[in-house]
């Protein structure tokens, strides 16, 4: 069996499994919530195999994914690194982003309760609140670190300049981004900024939300309430183009003796020692497959061949719905911070 190693994220001392587990699909967006005991067993299995970096958010459910993790963590808390997030919220029936200091504190305390733990290893701002100077959000996060409620701070979907401003207030340990064969737009500015500042990179949806496992067939398995049904890249007008990309990926994977999803994961995992992927799964078999990708060795020629098929703008269609992209790193500049107030 393959060994799951460890990687250092950032420069502040956080060490996580070199592949993490995305827990969202257990409770949220990808069809109905999965049976609780099965998910707890899956998490225990993952931790037993060395996948100890567990990723959730208060918006997953909302809240139920953190509650599930809280149950799964009983007796194994010290073996795992828990990452959760705040900032996406329903307020009076409206979905939006919140990053004001009072909200940050209240969200952190609520997450600690649901997870039933004393501290969060890595606490991310899920999306940047463009109405609050990032320095104000970070100021509260810094206090939470000083109080021991969180160990390390992360940002998700933040622009290079927002990362820089945040990092000047308190060290950012990790930035989370959608980075995969068909989502490479962060490579121009965000990834180099993280590297310059010594910030770790965590890649969500490294399997293209499942597309790199089964291509267009993915759609046949989705229930009506599955969020992926509305993602532009999976709409009929884009599907034929994207399926051709998947076909080429499958051909290379055959030659490499692995599956297309393992090849897609291996590509992300070859991006550097500062990059940790967090594929999401609800099945032990798929978790095992994903762990296997760690042992898929890609040469420089392999990487070039794959990247020739998947240049930055390879995919047809946006990576998310317009109303979600509104909150992405492209729209994450915050107002100037007036230090007098
Ligand atoms: P996200 O980060 O949004 O969860 P992802 O990691 O790119 O997205 O992909 C997650 C999807 O890929 C899930 O639908 C998962 O389905 P299961 O819950 O049924 O596993 C699917 N997936 C993950 N690993 C897989 C594998 N090895 N083979 C097939 N599908 C897989």
Coordinates of C-alpha atoms and ligand atoms in Angstrom, one line a residue:
X1 CA 0.0 0.0 0.0
X2 CA 1.2 3.5 -0.8
X3 CA 2.4 5.7 2.0
X4 CA 0.7 9.1 2.4
X5 CA 3.5 11.5 3.3
X6 CA 3.3 14.9 4.9
X7 CA 3.8 18.3 3.6
X8 CA 4.6 21.6 5.2
X9 CA 2.0 24.3 4.5
X10 CA 3.4 27.8 4.8
X11 CA 6.2 28.9 7.1
X12 CA 4.5 28.9 10.5
X13 CA 4.8 25.2 11.3
X14 CA 1.6 23.6 9.9
X15 CA 2.2 20.1 8.7
X16 CA -0.6 18.1 6.9
X17 CA -1.0 14.9 4.9
X18 CA 0.3 15.4 1.4
X19 CA -3.2 14.7 0.1
X20 CA -6.2 15.9 2.1
X21 CA -9.9 15.0 2.1
X22 CA -12.6 17.4 0.9
X23 CA -15.7 16.6 3.0
X24 CA -18.3 18.9 1.3
X25 CA -19.9 16.3 -0.9
X26 CA -20.8 14.2 2.2
X27 CA -23.4 16.8 3.2
X28 CA -23.8 19.5 0.6
X29 CA -24.2 20.5 -3.1
X30 CA -23.4 17.1 -4.6
X31 CA -26.8 15.4 -4.2
X32 CA -28.5 14.4 -1.0
X33 CA -26.5 14.1 2.2
X34 CA -24.8 10.7 2.5
X35 CA -25.6 8.3 5.4
X36 CA -23.9 9.6 8.5
X37 CA -22.3 6.4 9.8
X38 CA -20.9 5.6 6.4
X39 CA -19.3 9.0 6.2
X40 CA -17.8 8.7 9.7
X41 CA -16.4 5.3 8.7
X42 CA -15.0 6.8 5.6
X43 CA -13.3 9.6 7.6
X44 CA -11.8 7.0 10.0
X45 CA -10.6 4.9 7.1
X46 CA -9.0 8.0 5.5
X47 CA -7.2 8.9 8.8
X48 CA -6.1 5.3 9.2
X49 CA -4.5 5.5 5.7
X50 CA -2.7 8.7 6.6
X51 CA -5.1 11.2 5.0
X52 CA -5.4 13.4 8.1
X53 CA -6.0 16.8 6.5
X54 CA -9.8 17.2 6.7
X55 CA -11.5 20.1 5.0
X56 CA -14.9 21.5 5.7
X57 CA -16.7 24.9 6.0
X58 CA -19.6 26.3 8.0
X59 CA -21.6 26.8 4.8
X60 CA -21.5 23.1 3.9
X61 CA -25.0 22.0 4.9
X62 CA -25.0 24.7 6.2
X63 CA -23.4 23.6 9.4
X64 CA -24.2 19.9 9.1
X65 CA -20.8 19.0 7.6
X66 CA -19.0 20.4 10.6
X67 CA -21.4 18.6 12.9
X68 CA -20.6 15.3 11.0
X69 CA -16.9 16.0 11.4
X70 CA -17.4 16.7 15.1
X71 CA -18.8 13.3 15.5
X72 CA -16.1 11.6 13.4
X73 CA -13.3 13.3 15.4
X74 CA -14.2 11.7 18.7
X75 CA -11.0 10.0 19.9
X76 CA -8.9 11.0 16.9
X77 CA -8.7 14.7 17.2
X78 CA -5.0 14.8 17.8
X79 CA -4.3 12.7 14.7
X80 CA -5.9 15.2 12.3
X81 CA -5.5 18.7 10.9
X82 CA -8.9 20.4 10.7
X83 CA -9.5 23.1 8.2
X84 CA -12.8 25.0 8.2
X85 CA -14.0 28.3 6.8
X86 CA -16.2 31.2 7.5
X87 CA -17.5 34.0 5.3
X88 CA -20.3 32.6 3.1
X89 CA -23.6 32.9 4.8
X90 CA -27.3 33.2 4.5
X91 CA -28.6 36.4 6.2
X92 CA -32.3 37.1 6.2
X93 CA -32.8 34.8 3.2
X94 CA -30.0 36.3 1.2
X95 CA -26.7 34.6 0.3
X96 CA -23.6 36.7 0.7
X97 CA -20.1 37.2 2.0
X98 CA -19.3 38.4 5.5
X99 CA -15.9 39.4 6.9
X100 CA -16.5 42.0 9.6
X101 CA -14.6 41.4 12.9
X102 CA -17.7 40.6 15.0
X103 CA -18.9 38.1 12.4
X104 CA -15.5 36.4 12.2
X105 CA -15.4 35.9 15.9
X106 CA -19.0 34.6 16.1
X107 CA -18.4 32.2 13.2
X108 CA -15.3 30.8 14.7
X109 CA -16.9 30.2 18.1
X110 CA -19.9 28.5 16.4
X111 CA -17.6 26.3 14.3
X112 CA -15.6 25.3 17.4
X113 CA -18.9 24.2 19.1
X114 CA -20.1 22.2 16.1
X115 CA -16.8 20.5 15.6
X116 CA -16.6 20.1 19.4
X117 CA -12.9 20.9 19.5
X118 CA -10.8 23.4 21.4
X119 CA -9.0 24.8 18.4
X120 CA -9.1 24.9 14.6
X121 CA -5.8 24.0 12.9
X122 CA -6.4 26.1 9.8
X123 CA -9.1 28.7 9.6
X124 CA -9.9 30.2 6.2
X125 CA -11.9 33.1 5.0
X126 CA -14.0 31.2 2.5
X127 CA -14.6 34.2 0.2
X128 CA -13.4 37.8 0.6
X129 CA -15.9 40.4 1.8
X130 CA -15.3 43.3 -0.5
X131 CA -17.0 45.7 1.8
X132 CA -14.6 45.2 4.7
X133 CA -10.9 46.1 4.5
X134 CA -9.0 42.8 4.6
X135 CA -6.8 44.3 7.4
X136 CA -9.9 44.5 9.6
X137 CA -10.8 40.8 9.0
X138 CA -7.2 39.8 9.6
X139 CA -7.0 41.8 12.8
X140 CA -9.7 39.7 14.3
X141 CA -8.2 36.4 13.0
X142 CA -4.9 37.5 14.6
X143 CA -6.7 37.9 17.9
X144 CA -8.2 34.4 17.5
X145 CA -4.7 33.0 17.0
X146 CA -3.5 34.8 20.1
X147 CA -6.4 33.3 22.1
X148 CA -5.5 29.8 20.9
X149 CA -8.9 29.3 19.1
X150 CA -7.2 28.9 15.7
X151 CA -3.6 27.9 15.0
X152 CA -3.1 29.1 11.4
X153 CA -4.9 31.5 9.0
X154 CA -5.9 30.9 5.4
X155 CA -7.6 32.7 2.6
X156 CA -9.7 31.1 -0.2
X157 CA -10.3 32.7 -3.6
X158 CA -8.3 35.8 -2.8
X159 CA -6.5 38.0 -5.3
X160 CA -2.7 38.5 -5.2
X161 CA -3.1 42.0 -3.7
X162 CA -5.5 40.9 -1.1
X163 CA -3.2 38.1 -0.1
X164 CA -0.3 40.6 0.2
X165 CA -2.3 43.0 2.4
X166 CA -3.6 40.2 4.6
X167 CA -0.1 38.7 5.0
X168 CA 1.2 42.0 6.2
X169 CA -1.2 41.9 9.2
X170 CA -0.7 38.3 10.2
X171 CA 1.1 35.5 8.3
X172 CA -1.1 33.6 5.9
X173 CA -0.3 29.9 6.1
X174 CA -2.3 28.7 3.1
X175 CA -4.3 30.0 0.1
X176 CA -7.1 27.7 -1.2
X177 CA -7.9 27.8 -4.9
X178 CA -9.6 25.8 -7.6
X179 CA -6.5 24.6 -9.4
X180 CA -6.8 21.7 -11.8
X181 CA -6.2 20.8 -15.4
X182 CA -9.1 22.9 -16.4
X183 CA -8.8 25.7 -13.9
X184 CA -5.4 27.2 -14.3
X185 CA -6.2 30.9 -14.2
X186 CA -4.5 31.4 -10.8
X187 CA -1.1 30.5 -12.2
X188 CA -0.3 33.9 -13.6
X189 CA -0.4 36.0 -10.4
X190 CA -1.7 34.2 -7.4
X191 CA 0.6 31.1 -7.3
X192 CA 3.7 33.3 -7.8
X193 CA 2.6 35.6 -5.0
X194 CA 2.1 32.7 -2.6
X195 CA 5.5 31.4 -3.5
X196 CA 7.2 34.8 -3.0
X197 CA 5.5 35.1 0.4
X198 CA 6.1 31.4 1.5
X199 CA 2.4 30.6 1.6
X200 CA 1.2 27.1 1.0
X201 CA -1.3 26.3 -1.7
X202 CA -4.4 24.1 -1.3
X203 CA -6.2 23.0 -4.4
X204 CA -9.9 22.3 -4.2
X205 CA -11.9 20.5 -7.0
X206 CA -8.7 19.0 -8.3
X207 CA -10.8 16.4 -10.1
X208 CA -12.9 19.0 -11.9
X209 CA -15.7 18.2 -9.5
X210 CA -15.6 14.6 -10.7
X211 CA -15.4 15.3 -14.5
X212 CA -11.9 13.9 -14.7
X213 CA -13.1 10.6 -13.4
X214 CA -15.8 9.9 -15.9
X215 CA -16.1 12.8 -18.4
X216 CA -19.5 13.5 -19.7
X217 CA -20.9 10.3 -18.1
X218 CA -20.7 12.1 -14.8
X219 CA -24.0 13.9 -15.7
X220 CA -25.9 10.6 -15.9
X221 CA -25.1 9.9 -12.2
X222 CA -26.2 13.3 -10.9
X223 CA -29.5 13.7 -9.0
X224 CA -31.7 16.8 -9.9
X225 CA -30.5 18.7 -6.8
X226 CA -26.8 18.3 -7.7
X227 CA -25.1 21.6 -8.0
X228 CA -23.0 20.4 -10.8
X229 CA -26.0 20.3 -13.1
X230 CA -25.8 24.1 -13.4
X231 CA -22.0 24.5 -13.9
X232 CA -21.4 26.0 -17.3
X233 CA -18.6 23.5 -18.2
X234 CA -21.1 20.6 -17.8
X235 CA -23.8 22.2 -19.9
X236 CA -24.6 20.7 -23.3
X237 CA -23.2 23.6 -25.3
X238 CA -19.7 23.0 -23.7
X239 CA -19.8 19.3 -23.1
X240 CA -18.6 18.0 -26.5
X241 CA -15.5 20.2 -26.4
X242 CA -14.7 19.2 -22.8
X243 CA -15.4 15.6 -23.5
X244 CA -12.7 15.7 -26.2
X245 CA -10.2 17.0 -23.6
X246 CA -11.2 14.1 -21.3
X247 CA -10.7 11.6 -24.1
X248 CA -7.1 12.8 -24.6
X249 CA -6.5 12.7 -20.9
X250 CA -7.8 9.1 -20.9
X251 CA -5.4 8.1 -23.7
X252 CA -2.4 9.4 -21.7
X253 CA -3.6 7.7 -18.5
X254 CA -3.8 4.4 -20.3
X255 CA -0.2 4.7 -21.3
X256 CA 0.8 5.7 -17.7
X257 CA -1.1 2.7 -16.3
X258 CA -3.5 4.8 -14.2
X259 CA -7.0 6.2 -14.5
X260 CA -7.8 9.7 -15.9
X261 CA -8.7 10.9 -12.4
X262 CA -5.4 9.7 -11.0
X263 CA -3.5 11.4 -13.8
X264 CA -5.4 14.7 -13.1
X265 CA -4.6 14.5 -9.4
X266 CA -1.0 13.5 -10.1
X267 CA -0.6 16.6 -12.3
X268 CA -1.7 18.9 -9.4
X269 CA 0.4 17.0 -7.0
X270 CA 3.5 17.5 -9.2
X271 CA 3.1 21.3 -9.0
X272 CA 5.5 21.5 -6.0
X273 CA 6.2 20.7 -2.3
X274 CA 4.0 23.6 -1.4
X275 CA 0.9 22.3 -3.0
X276 CA -1.6 20.0 -1.3
X277 CA -4.7 18.7 -3.1
X278 CA -8.0 18.0 -1.3
X279 CA -10.1 15.7 -3.6
X280 CA -13.6 15.2 -2.3
X281 CA -15.0 11.8 -2.1
X282 CA -17.8 9.8 -0.3
X283 CA -16.5 6.4 -1.1
X284 CA -13.7 4.3 0.3
X285 CA -12.9 2.8 -3.1
X286 CA -12.4 6.3 -4.6
X287 CA -10.3 7.4 -1.7
X288 CA -8.0 4.5 -2.3
X289 CA -7.8 5.4 -6.0
X290 CA -6.9 8.9 -5.1
X291 CA -4.2 7.9 -2.7
X292 CA -2.8 5.7 -5.4
X293 CA -2.3 8.9 -7.5
X294 CA 0.5 9.9 -5.2
X295 CA 2.7 7.1 -6.6
X296 CA 2.0 8.1 -10.3
X297 CA 5.3 9.5 -11.5
X298 CA 5.1 12.2 -14.2
X299 CA 8.2 13.1 -16.1
X300 CA 8.8 16.7 -17.4
X301 CA 7.8 15.3 -20.9
X302 CA 4.5 13.9 -19.4
X303 CA 3.8 17.3 -17.8
X304 CA 4.4 19.1 -21.1
X305 CA 2.2 16.7 -23.0
X306 CA -0.7 17.1 -20.5
X307 CA -0.3 20.9 -20.4
X308 CA -0.4 21.0 -24.2
X309 CA -3.9 19.5 -24.1
X310 CA -4.9 21.6 -21.1
X311 CA -3.5 25.1 -21.7
X312 CA -4.9 27.8 -19.4
X313 CA -8.1 28.4 -21.4
X314 CA -8.6 24.8 -22.5
X315 CA -12.1 24.2 -21.2
X316 CA -15.3 25.5 -22.7
X317 CA -17.5 27.3 -20.3
X318 CA -16.8 29.0 -17.0
X319 CA -15.7 27.0 -13.9
X320 CA -18.7 28.1 -12.0
X321 CA -22.1 29.9 -12.3
X322 CA -21.8 33.7 -12.7
X323 CA -23.5 34.4 -9.3
X324 CA -20.8 32.3 -7.6
X325 CA -17.9 33.7 -9.7
X326 CA -19.0 37.1 -8.4
X327 CA -17.3 36.0 -5.1
X328 CA -14.2 34.5 -6.7
X329 CA -10.6 35.9 -6.5
X330 CA -11.2 38.1 -9.6
X331 CA -13.6 40.1 -7.5
X332 CA -11.8 40.1 -4.1
X333 CA -10.4 43.6 -3.7
X334 CA -11.3 45.3 -0.4
X335 CA -11.5 49.0 0.5
X336 CA -8.4 50.8 1.8
X337 CA -7.9 50.5 5.5
X338 CA -8.1 53.7 7.3
X339 CA -5.8 53.2 10.3
X340 CA -7.3 56.2 12.1
X341 CA -10.6 54.3 12.7
Ligands
LIG1 P1 -14.7 19.0 -4.9 O1 -13.5 19.5 -4.4 O2 -15.7 20.0 -5.3 O3 -15.3 17.9 -4.0 P2 -13.3 17.2 -6.8 O4 -12.5 16.8 -5.7 O5 -12.7 17.8 -8.0 O6 -14.4 18.3 -6.3 O7 -14.3 16.0 -7.2 C1 -15.2 15.4 -6.3 C2 -16.1 14.5 -7.1 O8 -15.3 13.5 -7.7 C3 -17.1 13.8 -6.2 O9 -18.3 13.8 -6.9 C4 -16.5 12.4 -6.1 O10 -17.6 11.4 -6.1 P3 -17.7 10.3 -4.9 O11 -18.2 11.0 -3.8 O12 -18.7 9.4 -5.5 O13 -16.4 9.7 -4.8 C5 -15.7 12.2 -7.4 N1 -14.5 11.4 -7.2 C6 -13.6 11.6 -6.3 N2 -12.6 10.6 -6.4 C7 -13.0 9.8 -7.4 C8 -12.5 8.7 -8.0 N3 -11.3 8.2 -7.6 N4 -13.1 8.1 -9.0 C9 -14.3 8.6 -9.4 N5 -14.9 9.6 -8.9 C10 -14.3 10.3 -7.9

